[in-house]
Amino acid sequence: MDLFEYQGKLLFARYGIPVSAGAAVTTVEQAVEAADSLGYPVVVKAQVQVGGRGKAGGIKLAADTTEARTHAEAILGMDIKGHTVEVLWIEKASDIAEEYYASFTLDRAAKLHLGMLSAQGGVEIEQVAEENPDAISRIHVDPVDGLSEERCREWVEAAHLDPKATEGAVEVLLNLYRAYTEGDADLVEINPLILTPEGRVHALDAKVSLDDNAVFRHPDYAEYDATQVRDTRERFAHERGLQYVGLEGSVGVIANGAGLAMSTVDIVNQVGGAAANFLDIGGGANAEVMTGALEVITSDANVRSIFINIFGGITKGEEVANGIVQALERVQIGAPIVIRLDGTNADEGRKILEPHLSDKLQMRPTMLEAARRAVELAK
Ligand code: GDP
Ligand code: MN
């Protein structure tokens, strides 16, 4: 789950990272009011979950009420790389002496946390990594040991920031590491982390991605869920409690278990097709769940065929079959369906399905054969 900049900054502030005072608003009038009460100059910032807002014209300094109004009018409703600006963050402007980059993320290959710090901030870090990789100072942190102040200081010194920034940067980075681990984030990034002419170190931007699997530990994260920008299909699925990821292909996929769902996407590719989605319906393939799954899939206009791939484990074959039959009575489906049903009581399940088979509802004994048929039907 990705946060907007303003949400990331409010989260950072809770961990003691200095950010500018500001307000999130949704109308021009609110923007002007917020700017007047913060005091000028302010920065008017488009809240969209995409980088490079500055270059796209989504970030403007305003010296007075008139400018605040002009910028708010221009930026609200603006399209930035396919994202419409619906929220503005108005914050007190900062004076910048230097712009740095700082982040923590998980290095899966190393099985360790990875911190990155660079004196070349404000620009895209991918560009720095490509053109001047030595300008990024990296640190691996074992989650068991945590990040000590001593190691953090060595890391900061290796990045060759202005010496005036050292103390402030160490403090920010220790707090950023806490925000990352205690906040259960997959990524925390500050770009730019600035040094002000007075020597203060301060977060001017915030990019935070939270681990959805840890949301149960943070009841307050529910507010972020409410503002998530989701693909229409993904929103629809989320409302039905389904694990869904929209893809670009034409074979709709329904499987039980994330592992089987991934294998299903793979096998569709292997036989020359492309999955329209990843959908894990989990353990209970009852009529309710199956109906929700079929509703989500048929709402995708790109779907030409549907591949239902179920391996009965605790869920018995006949329950799955009944679930499918009942779901088909409830949902109007255009695309043909191919079923592969195996596992516990598969024979009983297949017997239930047999009388319902037609051009529109086909069954194949193996995953490979079913995948081939689904891909043929999608052509
Ligand atoms: P991004 O383009 O989406 O990464 O948005 P940022 O929040 O990083 O802002 C882009 C750039 O705008 C920064 O690198 C700064 O150069 C500039 N900027 C943002 N806030 C301020 C501010 O308070 N004062 C000044 N002078 N520049 C700012
Ligand atoms: Mn930025």
CSV table of C-alpha atoms and ligand atoms in Angstrom, one decimal:
chain,number,residue,atom,x,y,z
A,1,MET,CA,0.0,0.0,0.0
A,2,ASP,CA,1.6,3.3,-1.2
A,3,LEU,CA,1.0,6.4,0.8
A,4,PHE,CA,0.6,10.0,-0.5
A,5,GLU,CA,3.4,12.4,0.3
A,6,TYR,CA,1.3,14.1,3.0
A,7,GLN,CA,0.5,10.8,4.7
A,8,GLY,CA,4.1,9.8,4.5
A,9,LYS,CA,5.2,13.1,6.1
A,10,LEU,CA,2.6,12.8,8.9
A,11,LEU,CA,3.9,9.3,9.5
A,12,PHE,CA,7.6,10.5,9.5
A,13,ALA,CA,6.6,13.3,12.0
A,14,ARG,CA,5.4,10.6,14.4
A,15,TYR,CA,8.9,9.1,14.4
A,16,GLY,CA,10.5,12.5,15.1
A,17,ILE,CA,11.6,13.3,11.5
A,18,PRO,CA,11.4,17.0,10.9
A,19,VAL,CA,8.9,18.0,8.2
A,20,SER,CA,7.4,21.3,7.2
A,21,ALA,CA,4.1,22.4,8.7
A,22,GLY,CA,1.3,21.9,6.2
A,23,ALA,CA,-2.3,21.0,5.4
A,24,ALA,CA,-3.9,18.6,2.9
A,25,VAL,CA,-6.8,20.2,1.0
A,26,THR,CA,-9.2,19.4,-1.8
A,27,THR,CA,-10.5,22.8,-3.0
A,28,VAL,CA,-8.9,26.1,-4.1
A,29,GLU,CA,-10.6,27.9,-1.3
A,30,GLN,CA,-9.2,25.5,1.3
A,31,ALA,CA,-5.8,25.8,-0.3
A,32,VAL,CA,-5.8,29.6,0.0
A,33,GLU,CA,-7.1,29.5,3.5
A,34,ALA,CA,-4.3,27.0,4.5
A,35,ALA,CA,-1.7,29.1,2.8
A,36,ASP,CA,-2.8,32.3,4.5
A,37,SER,CA,-2.7,30.7,7.9
A,38,LEU,CA,0.7,29.0,7.3
A,39,GLY,CA,2.3,32.2,6.2
A,40,TYR,CA,4.1,32.9,3.0
A,41,PRO,CA,6.0,31.7,1.0
A,42,VAL,CA,4.3,28.3,0.7
A,43,VAL,CA,4.7,25.4,-1.6
A,44,VAL,CA,1.6,24.0,-3.4
A,45,LYS,CA,2.2,20.3,-4.0
A,46,ALA,CA,0.1,17.9,-6.1
A,47,GLN,CA,-0.7,14.7,-4.2
A,48,VAL,CA,-0.3,11.8,-6.7
A,49,GLN,CA,1.5,8.6,-6.2
A,50,VAL,CA,4.0,9.1,-9.0
A,51,GLY,CA,7.5,10.6,-9.0
A,52,GLY,CA,8.7,13.7,-10.9
A,53,ARG,CA,5.8,15.9,-9.9
A,54,GLY,CA,8.1,18.9,-9.8
A,55,LYS,CA,9.1,18.5,-13.5
A,56,ALA,CA,5.5,17.9,-14.5
A,57,GLY,CA,4.5,21.3,-13.0
A,58,GLY,CA,2.8,19.8,-10.0
A,59,ILE,CA,4.9,21.7,-7.4
A,60,LYS,CA,4.9,25.5,-7.2
A,61,LEU,CA,6.1,28.1,-4.8
A,62,ALA,CA,3.6,30.8,-3.9
A,63,ALA,CA,4.8,34.2,-2.5
A,64,ASP,CA,1.3,35.5,-1.6
A,65,THR,CA,-2.5,34.8,-1.6
A,66,THR,CA,-2.8,35.5,-5.3
A,67,GLU,CA,-0.1,33.1,-6.3
A,68,ALA,CA,-1.4,30.5,-3.9
A,69,ARG,CA,-4.8,30.7,-5.7
A,70,THR,CA,-3.3,30.7,-9.2
A,71,HIS,CA,-1.2,27.6,-8.4
A,72,ALA,CA,-4.0,25.7,-6.6
A,73,GLU,CA,-6.4,26.4,-9.5
A,74,ALA,CA,-3.8,25.2,-12.0
A,75,ILE,CA,-2.7,22.0,-10.1
A,76,LEU,CA,-6.1,20.7,-8.8
A,77,GLY,CA,-7.5,18.5,-11.5
A,78,MET,CA,-4.2,18.4,-13.4
A,79,ASP,CA,-3.1,15.1,-15.0
A,80,ILE,CA,0.3,13.9,-14.0
A,81,LYS,CA,1.4,10.7,-15.8
A,82,GLY,CA,-2.2,9.4,-15.9
A,83,HIS,CA,-3.0,10.4,-12.3
A,84,THR,CA,-5.6,13.2,-11.7
A,85,VAL,CA,-4.7,15.6,-8.8
A,86,GLU,CA,-7.5,15.6,-6.3
A,87,VAL,CA,-5.6,16.5,-3.2
A,88,LEU,CA,-3.1,19.3,-2.6
A,89,TRP,CA,-0.6,19.5,0.2
A,90,ILE,CA,0.2,23.1,1.1
A,91,GLU,CA,3.3,23.5,3.2
A,92,LYS,CA,5.5,26.3,4.5
A,93,ALA,CA,8.4,26.8,2.0
A,94,SER,CA,11.9,25.9,3.1
A,95,ASP,CA,15.2,27.4,2.1
A,96,ILE,CA,17.5,24.8,0.6
A,97,ALA,CA,21.3,24.8,0.9
A,98,GLU,CA,21.7,21.2,-0.3
A,99,GLU,CA,19.5,18.3,-1.5
A,100,TYR,CA,20.2,14.7,-0.4
A,101,TYR,CA,18.6,11.3,-0.9
A,102,ALA,CA,17.9,8.8,1.8
A,103,SER,CA,15.9,5.5,1.8
A,104,PHE,CA,15.5,2.1,3.4
A,105,THR,CA,14.1,-0.9,1.6
A,106,LEU,CA,14.4,-4.7,1.8
A,107,ASP,CA,17.3,-6.3,-0.2
A,108,ARG,CA,15.7,-9.7,-0.7
A,109,ALA,CA,18.8,-11.2,-2.3
A,110,ALA,CA,20.9,-10.3,0.7
A,111,LYS,CA,18.1,-11.0,3.2
A,112,LEU,CA,18.9,-7.7,4.9
A,113,HIS,CA,17.6,-4.2,5.0
A,114,LEU,CA,19.3,-1.8,2.6
A,115,GLY,CA,19.9,1.8,3.4
A,116,MET,CA,20.9,4.2,0.6
A,117,LEU,CA,22.2,7.7,1.1
A,118,SER,CA,23.5,10.2,-1.4
A,119,ALA,CA,24.7,13.7,-1.5
A,120,GLN,CA,23.1,14.0,-4.9
A,121,GLY,CA,19.4,14.2,-4.1
A,122,GLY,CA,16.5,16.0,-5.6
A,123,VAL,CA,16.9,14.1,-8.9
A,124,GLU,CA,15.8,10.6,-9.6
A,125,ILE,CA,17.9,8.1,-7.8
A,126,GLU,CA,17.8,5.6,-10.7
A,127,GLN,CA,19.6,8.3,-12.7
A,128,VAL,CA,22.3,8.7,-10.1
A,129,ALA,CA,22.6,4.9,-9.8
A,130,GLU,CA,23.3,4.8,-13.5
A,131,GLU,CA,25.5,7.8,-14.1
A,132,ASN,CA,27.4,7.9,-10.9
A,133,PRO,CA,26.9,4.8,-8.8
A,134,ASP,CA,29.7,5.7,-6.4
A,135,ALA,CA,27.6,8.7,-5.3
A,136,ILE,CA,25.3,6.4,-3.4
A,137,SER,CA,26.5,5.2,0.0
A,138,ARG,CA,24.9,1.9,0.9
A,139,ILE,CA,24.5,0.1,4.2
A,140,HIS,CA,23.1,-3.4,4.9
A,141,VAL,CA,21.3,-3.7,8.3
A,142,ASP,CA,20.5,-7.1,9.9
A,143,PRO,CA,17.0,-6.7,11.3
A,144,VAL,CA,18.1,-8.7,14.4
A,145,ASP,CA,20.9,-6.2,15.2
A,146,GLY,CA,19.2,-3.0,14.2
A,147,LEU,CA,21.0,0.1,13.2
A,148,SER,CA,23.4,1.5,15.8
A,149,GLU,CA,24.3,5.2,16.0
A,150,GLU,CA,27.9,4.3,15.4
A,151,ARG,CA,27.3,2.5,12.1
A,152,CYS,CA,24.8,5.1,11.1
A,153,ARG,CA,27.5,7.8,11.6
A,154,GLU,CA,30.0,5.9,9.5
A,155,TRP,CA,27.4,5.5,6.8
A,156,VAL,CA,26.7,9.2,6.8
A,157,GLU,CA,30.4,10.1,6.7
A,158,ALA,CA,30.9,7.7,3.7
A,159,ALA,CA,28.2,9.7,1.8
A,160,HIS,CA,30.2,12.9,2.0
A,161,LEU,CA,27.4,15.2,2.9
A,162,ASP,CA,28.2,18.7,4.0
A,163,PRO,CA,29.8,18.2,7.5
A,164,LYS,CA,27.2,20.6,8.9
A,165,ALA,CA,24.6,18.0,8.0
A,166,THR,CA,26.2,15.1,9.8
A,167,GLU,CA,24.5,15.3,13.2
A,168,GLY,CA,21.0,16.1,11.7
A,169,ALA,CA,21.4,13.3,9.1
A,170,VAL,CA,22.3,10.7,11.7
A,171,GLU,CA,19.3,11.6,13.8
A,172,VAL,CA,16.9,11.6,10.8
A,173,LEU,CA,18.3,8.3,9.5
A,174,LEU,CA,18.0,6.5,12.9
A,175,ASN,CA,14.4,7.7,13.1
A,176,LEU,CA,13.8,6.8,9.4
A,177,TYR,CA,15.0,3.3,10.2
A,178,ARG,CA,12.5,3.1,13.1
A,179,ALA,CA,9.7,4.4,10.9
A,180,TYR,CA,10.6,1.7,8.4
A,181,THR,CA,10.8,-1.2,10.8
A,182,GLU,CA,8.3,-0.3,13.5
A,183,GLY,CA,5.9,1.1,10.9
A,184,ASP,CA,6.2,-2.2,8.9
A,185,ALA,CA,7.1,-0.4,5.6
A,186,ASP,CA,8.6,-2.0,2.5
A,187,LEU,CA,10.0,1.3,1.5
A,188,VAL,CA,10.7,4.7,3.0
A,189,GLU,CA,12.3,7.3,0.9
A,190,ILE,CA,13.2,11.0,1.4
A,191,ASN,CA,14.1,12.8,-1.8
A,192,PRO,CA,15.1,15.4,-1.2
A,193,LEU,CA,16.3,15.3,2.3
A,194,ILE,CA,17.5,18.9,2.7
A,195,LEU,CA,20.1,20.9,4.6
A,196,THR,CA,18.9,24.4,5.2
A,197,PRO,CA,21.2,27.4,5.3
A,198,GLU,CA,20.8,27.4,9.1
A,199,GLY,CA,22.2,23.9,9.2
A,200,ARG,CA,19.0,21.9,9.9
A,201,VAL,CA,18.3,18.6,8.2
A,202,HIS,CA,14.7,18.2,7.1
A,203,ALA,CA,12.5,15.9,4.9
A,204,LEU,CA,11.1,17.8,1.9
A,205,ASP,CA,9.4,14.8,0.3
A,206,ALA,CA,8.2,11.4,1.5
A,207,LYS,CA,7.6,8.2,-0.3
A,208,VAL,CA,6.3,5.3,1.9
A,209,SER,CA,5.1,1.9,0.9
A,210,LEU,CA,3.5,-0.1,3.7
A,211,ASP,CA,3.4,-3.9,4.0
A,212,ASP,CA,-0.2,-4.9,3.6
A,213,ASN,CA,0.3,-8.1,5.5
A,214,ALA,CA,1.2,-6.1,8.7
A,215,VAL,CA,-1.9,-3.9,8.6
A,216,PHE,CA,-3.5,-5.9,11.4
A,217,ARG,CA,-0.7,-4.6,13.7
A,218,HIS,CA,-1.7,-1.0,12.9
A,219,PRO,CA,-5.4,-0.3,13.3
A,220,ASP,CA,-4.7,3.4,12.4
A,221,TYR,CA,-3.6,2.4,8.9
A,222,ALA,CA,-7.2,1.9,8.0
A,223,GLU,CA,-7.3,5.6,7.1
A,224,TYR,CA,-4.7,5.0,4.3
A,225,ASP,CA,-6.8,2.1,2.9
A,226,ALA,CA,-9.7,4.6,2.5
A,227,THR,CA,-7.6,6.9,0.3
A,228,GLN,CA,-5.9,4.1,-1.8
A,229,VAL,CA,-5.9,4.7,-5.5
A,230,ARG,CA,-6.9,1.3,-7.0
A,231,ASP,CA,-7.4,0.1,-10.5
A,232,THR,CA,-11.3,-0.2,-10.8
A,233,ARG,CA,-11.0,-4.0,-11.0
A,234,GLU,CA,-8.8,-4.0,-7.9
A,235,ARG,CA,-11.2,-1.8,-6.0
A,236,PHE,CA,-14.0,-4.1,-6.9
A,237,ALA,CA,-12.1,-7.2,-5.8
A,238,HIS,CA,-10.9,-5.5,-2.6
A,239,GLU,CA,-14.5,-4.8,-1.6
A,240,ARG,CA,-15.2,-8.5,-2.0
A,241,GLY,CA,-12.2,-9.4,0.2
A,242,LEU,CA,-10.3,-11.1,-2.8
A,243,GLN,CA,-6.6,-11.1,-3.4
A,244,TYR,CA,-6.5,-9.6,-6.9
A,245,VAL,CA,-3.9,-8.1,-9.2
A,246,GLY,CA,-4.9,-6.8,-12.6
A,247,LEU,CA,-2.7,-7.8,-15.5
A,248,GLU,CA,-2.7,-7.1,-19.2
A,249,GLY,CA,-3.8,-10.4,-20.9
A,250,SER,CA,-7.1,-12.0,-21.9
A,251,VAL,CA,-7.4,-15.2,-19.8
A,252,GLY,CA,-9.2,-14.5,-16.5
A,253,VAL,CA,-7.6,-16.7,-13.8
A,254,ILE,CA,-9.3,-18.0,-10.6
A,255,ALA,CA,-7.3,-20.3,-8.4
A,256,ASN,CA,-7.3,-21.3,-4.7
A,257,GLY,CA,-4.1,-20.4,-3.0
A,258,ALA,CA,-1.5,-17.9,-4.0
A,259,GLY,CA,1.0,-20.5,-5.1
A,260,LEU,CA,-1.5,-22.2,-7.4
A,261,ALA,CA,-2.7,-18.8,-8.7
A,262,MET,CA,0.9,-17.9,-9.6
A,263,SER,CA,1.5,-21.3,-11.2
A,264,THR,CA,-1.7,-20.8,-13.2
A,265,VAL,CA,-0.5,-17.4,-14.5
A,266,ASP,CA,2.8,-19.1,-15.4
A,267,ILE,CA,1.2,-22.0,-17.2
A,268,VAL,CA,-1.1,-19.7,-19.2
A,269,ASN,CA,2.1,-17.9,-20.4
A,270,GLN,CA,3.8,-21.2,-21.0
A,271,VAL,CA,1.2,-22.3,-23.5
A,272,GLY,CA,1.3,-19.0,-25.4
A,273,GLY,CA,-1.5,-17.0,-23.6
A,274,ALA,CA,-1.5,-14.1,-21.2
A,275,ALA,CA,-3.4,-13.9,-17.9
A,276,ALA,CA,-5.8,-10.9,-17.4
A,277,ASN,CA,-5.3,-11.1,-13.7
A,278,PHE,CA,-4.0,-12.9,-10.7
A,279,LEU,CA,-6.9,-14.0,-8.3
A,280,ASP,CA,-6.4,-16.1,-5.3
A,281,ILE,CA,-9.8,-17.0,-3.7
A,282,GLY,CA,-8.1,-18.6,-0.7
A,283,GLY,CA,-9.4,-21.7,1.1
A,284,GLY,CA,-13.1,-21.6,0.9
A,285,ALA,CA,-14.3,-21.8,-2.7
A,286,ASN,CA,-18.0,-21.5,-1.8
A,287,ALA,CA,-20.7,-19.9,-3.9
A,288,GLU,CA,-20.2,-16.5,-2.3
A,289,VAL,CA,-16.5,-16.3,-3.0
A,290,MET,CA,-16.9,-17.8,-6.5
A,291,THR,CA,-19.6,-15.3,-7.3
A,292,GLY,CA,-17.4,-12.4,-6.2
A,293,ALA,CA,-14.5,-13.8,-8.2
A,294,LEU,CA,-16.5,-14.2,-11.4
A,295,GLU,CA,-18.1,-10.8,-11.0
A,296,VAL,CA,-14.6,-9.2,-10.7
A,297,ILE,CA,-13.3,-11.1,-13.7
A,298,THR,CA,-16.3,-10.4,-16.0
A,299,SER,CA,-16.0,-6.7,-15.2
A,300,ASP,CA,-12.8,-6.7,-17.1
A,301,ALA,CA,-13.6,-6.1,-20.8
A,302,ASN,CA,-10.3,-7.7,-21.9
A,303,VAL,CA,-11.2,-11.1,-20.6
A,304,ARG,CA,-11.9,-13.6,-23.5
A,305,SER,CA,-11.9,-16.8,-21.5
A,306,ILE,CA,-11.9,-17.8,-17.8
A,307,PHE,CA,-9.7,-20.5,-16.3
A,308,ILE,CA,-10.9,-21.8,-12.9
A,309,ASN,CA,-8.1,-23.9,-11.5
A,310,ILE,CA,-9.0,-25.5,-8.1
A,311,PHE,CA,-7.1,-28.0,-6.1
A,312,GLY,CA,-9.2,-29.3,-3.3
A,313,GLY,CA,-7.4,-29.6,0.0
A,314,ILE,CA,-9.4,-28.9,3.1
A,315,THR,CA,-12.1,-27.6,0.8
A,316,LYS,CA,-13.7,-30.7,-0.8
A,317,GLY,CA,-14.4,-31.1,-4.5
A,318,GLU,CA,-18.1,-31.2,-4.2
A,319,GLU,CA,-18.2,-28.0,-2.2
A,320,VAL,CA,-16.2,-26.3,-5.0
A,321,ALA,CA,-18.4,-27.7,-7.7
A,322,ASN,CA,-21.5,-26.6,-5.9
A,323,GLY,CA,-20.0,-23.2,-5.4
A,324,ILE,CA,-19.3,-22.9,-9.2
A,325,VAL,CA,-22.8,-24.1,-10.2
A,326,GLN,CA,-24.5,-21.7,-7.8
A,327,ALA,CA,-22.2,-18.8,-8.8
A,328,LEU,CA,-23.1,-19.4,-12.5
A,329,GLU,CA,-26.8,-19.0,-11.6
A,330,ARG,CA,-26.0,-15.6,-10.1
A,331,VAL,CA,-23.6,-14.0,-12.5
A,332,GLN,CA,-24.1,-13.3,-16.2
A,333,ILE,CA,-21.0,-14.5,-17.9
A,334,GLY,CA,-20.0,-13.8,-21.5
A,335,ALA,CA,-16.7,-15.5,-21.8
A,336,PRO,CA,-16.3,-19.3,-21.9
A,337,ILE,CA,-15.1,-21.0,-18.7
A,338,VAL,CA,-12.6,-23.9,-18.5
A,339,ILE,CA,-12.4,-25.8,-15.2
A,340,ARG,CA,-9.7,-28.0,-13.8
A,341,LEU,CA,-10.8,-29.6,-10.6
A,342,ASP,CA,-8.5,-31.9,-8.7
A,343,GLY,CA,-7.6,-32.9,-5.1
A,344,THR,CA,-9.9,-34.0,-2.3
A,345,ASN,CA,-13.1,-35.6,-3.7
A,346,ALA,CA,-12.4,-34.3,-7.2
A,347,ASP,CA,-14.5,-37.2,-8.7
A,348,GLU,CA,-17.5,-36.2,-6.7
A,349,GLY,CA,-17.0,-32.6,-7.7
A,350,ARG,CA,-16.7,-33.4,-11.4
A,351,LYS,CA,-19.9,-35.5,-11.3
A,352,ILE,CA,-21.7,-32.4,-10.0
A,353,LEU,CA,-20.3,-30.3,-12.8
A,354,GLU,CA,-20.9,-32.7,-15.7
A,355,PRO,CA,-24.6,-32.1,-16.3
A,356,HIS,CA,-23.8,-28.3,-16.6
A,357,LEU,CA,-21.0,-28.7,-19.2
A,358,SER,CA,-21.4,-27.0,-22.6
A,359,ASP,CA,-19.5,-24.8,-25.0
A,360,LYS,CA,-19.6,-22.1,-22.3
A,361,LEU,CA,-18.5,-24.4,-19.5
A,362,GLN,CA,-15.8,-26.9,-20.2
A,363,MET,CA,-13.7,-29.1,-18.1
A,364,ARG,CA,-10.3,-30.6,-18.6
A,365,PRO,CA,-8.6,-33.3,-16.4
A,366,THR,CA,-5.2,-31.6,-16.0
A,367,MET,CA,-3.9,-28.1,-15.4
A,368,LEU,CA,-1.9,-28.1,-18.7
A,369,GLU,CA,-4.8,-29.2,-20.8
A,370,ALA,CA,-7.2,-26.7,-19.2
A,371,ALA,CA,-4.6,-24.0,-19.7
A,372,ARG,CA,-4.3,-24.9,-23.4
A,373,ARG,CA,-8.1,-24.9,-23.9
A,374,ALA,CA,-8.5,-21.6,-22.1
A,375,VAL,CA,-5.8,-20.0,-24.2
A,376,GLU,CA,-7.4,-21.4,-27.4
A,377,LEU,CA,-10.7,-19.9,-26.4
A,378,ALA,CA,-9.2,-16.6,-25.7
A,379,LYS,CA,-7.8,-16.3,-29.2
B,1,GDP,P1,8.9,15.2,-6.8
B,1,GDP,O1,9.3,16.0,-8.0
B,1,GDP,O2,7.6,14.5,-7.0
B,1,GDP,O3,9.9,14.3,-6.3
B,1,GDP,O4,8.5,16.3,-5.6
B,1,GDP,P2,9.4,16.9,-4.4
B,1,GDP,O5,8.6,17.0,-3.3
B,1,GDP,O6,10.7,16.1,-4.3
B,1,GDP,O7,9.8,18.4,-5.0
B,1,GDP,C1,10.5,18.5,-6.2
B,1,GDP,C2,11.5,19.7,-6.0
B,1,GDP,O8,10.8,20.9,-5.7
B,1,GDP,C3,12.5,19.5,-4.8
B,1,GDP,O9,13.6,18.7,-5.2
B,1,GDP,C4,12.8,20.9,-4.6
B,1,GDP,O10,13.9,21.3,-5.4
B,1,GDP,C5,11.6,21.7,-4.9
B,1,GDP,N1,10.9,22.1,-3.6
B,1,GDP,C6,10.0,21.3,-3.0
B,1,GDP,N2,9.6,21.9,-1.8
B,1,GDP,C7,10.4,23.1,-1.7
B,1,GDP,C8,10.5,24.1,-0.8
B,1,GDP,O11,9.9,24.1,0.3
B,1,GDP,N3,11.4,25.1,-1.1
B,1,GDP,C9,12.1,25.2,-2.2
B,1,GDP,N4,12.9,26.2,-2.4
B,1,GDP,N5,12.0,24.2,-3.1
B,1,GDP,C10,11.2,23.2,-2.9
B,2,MN,MN,10.9,14.0,-4.6
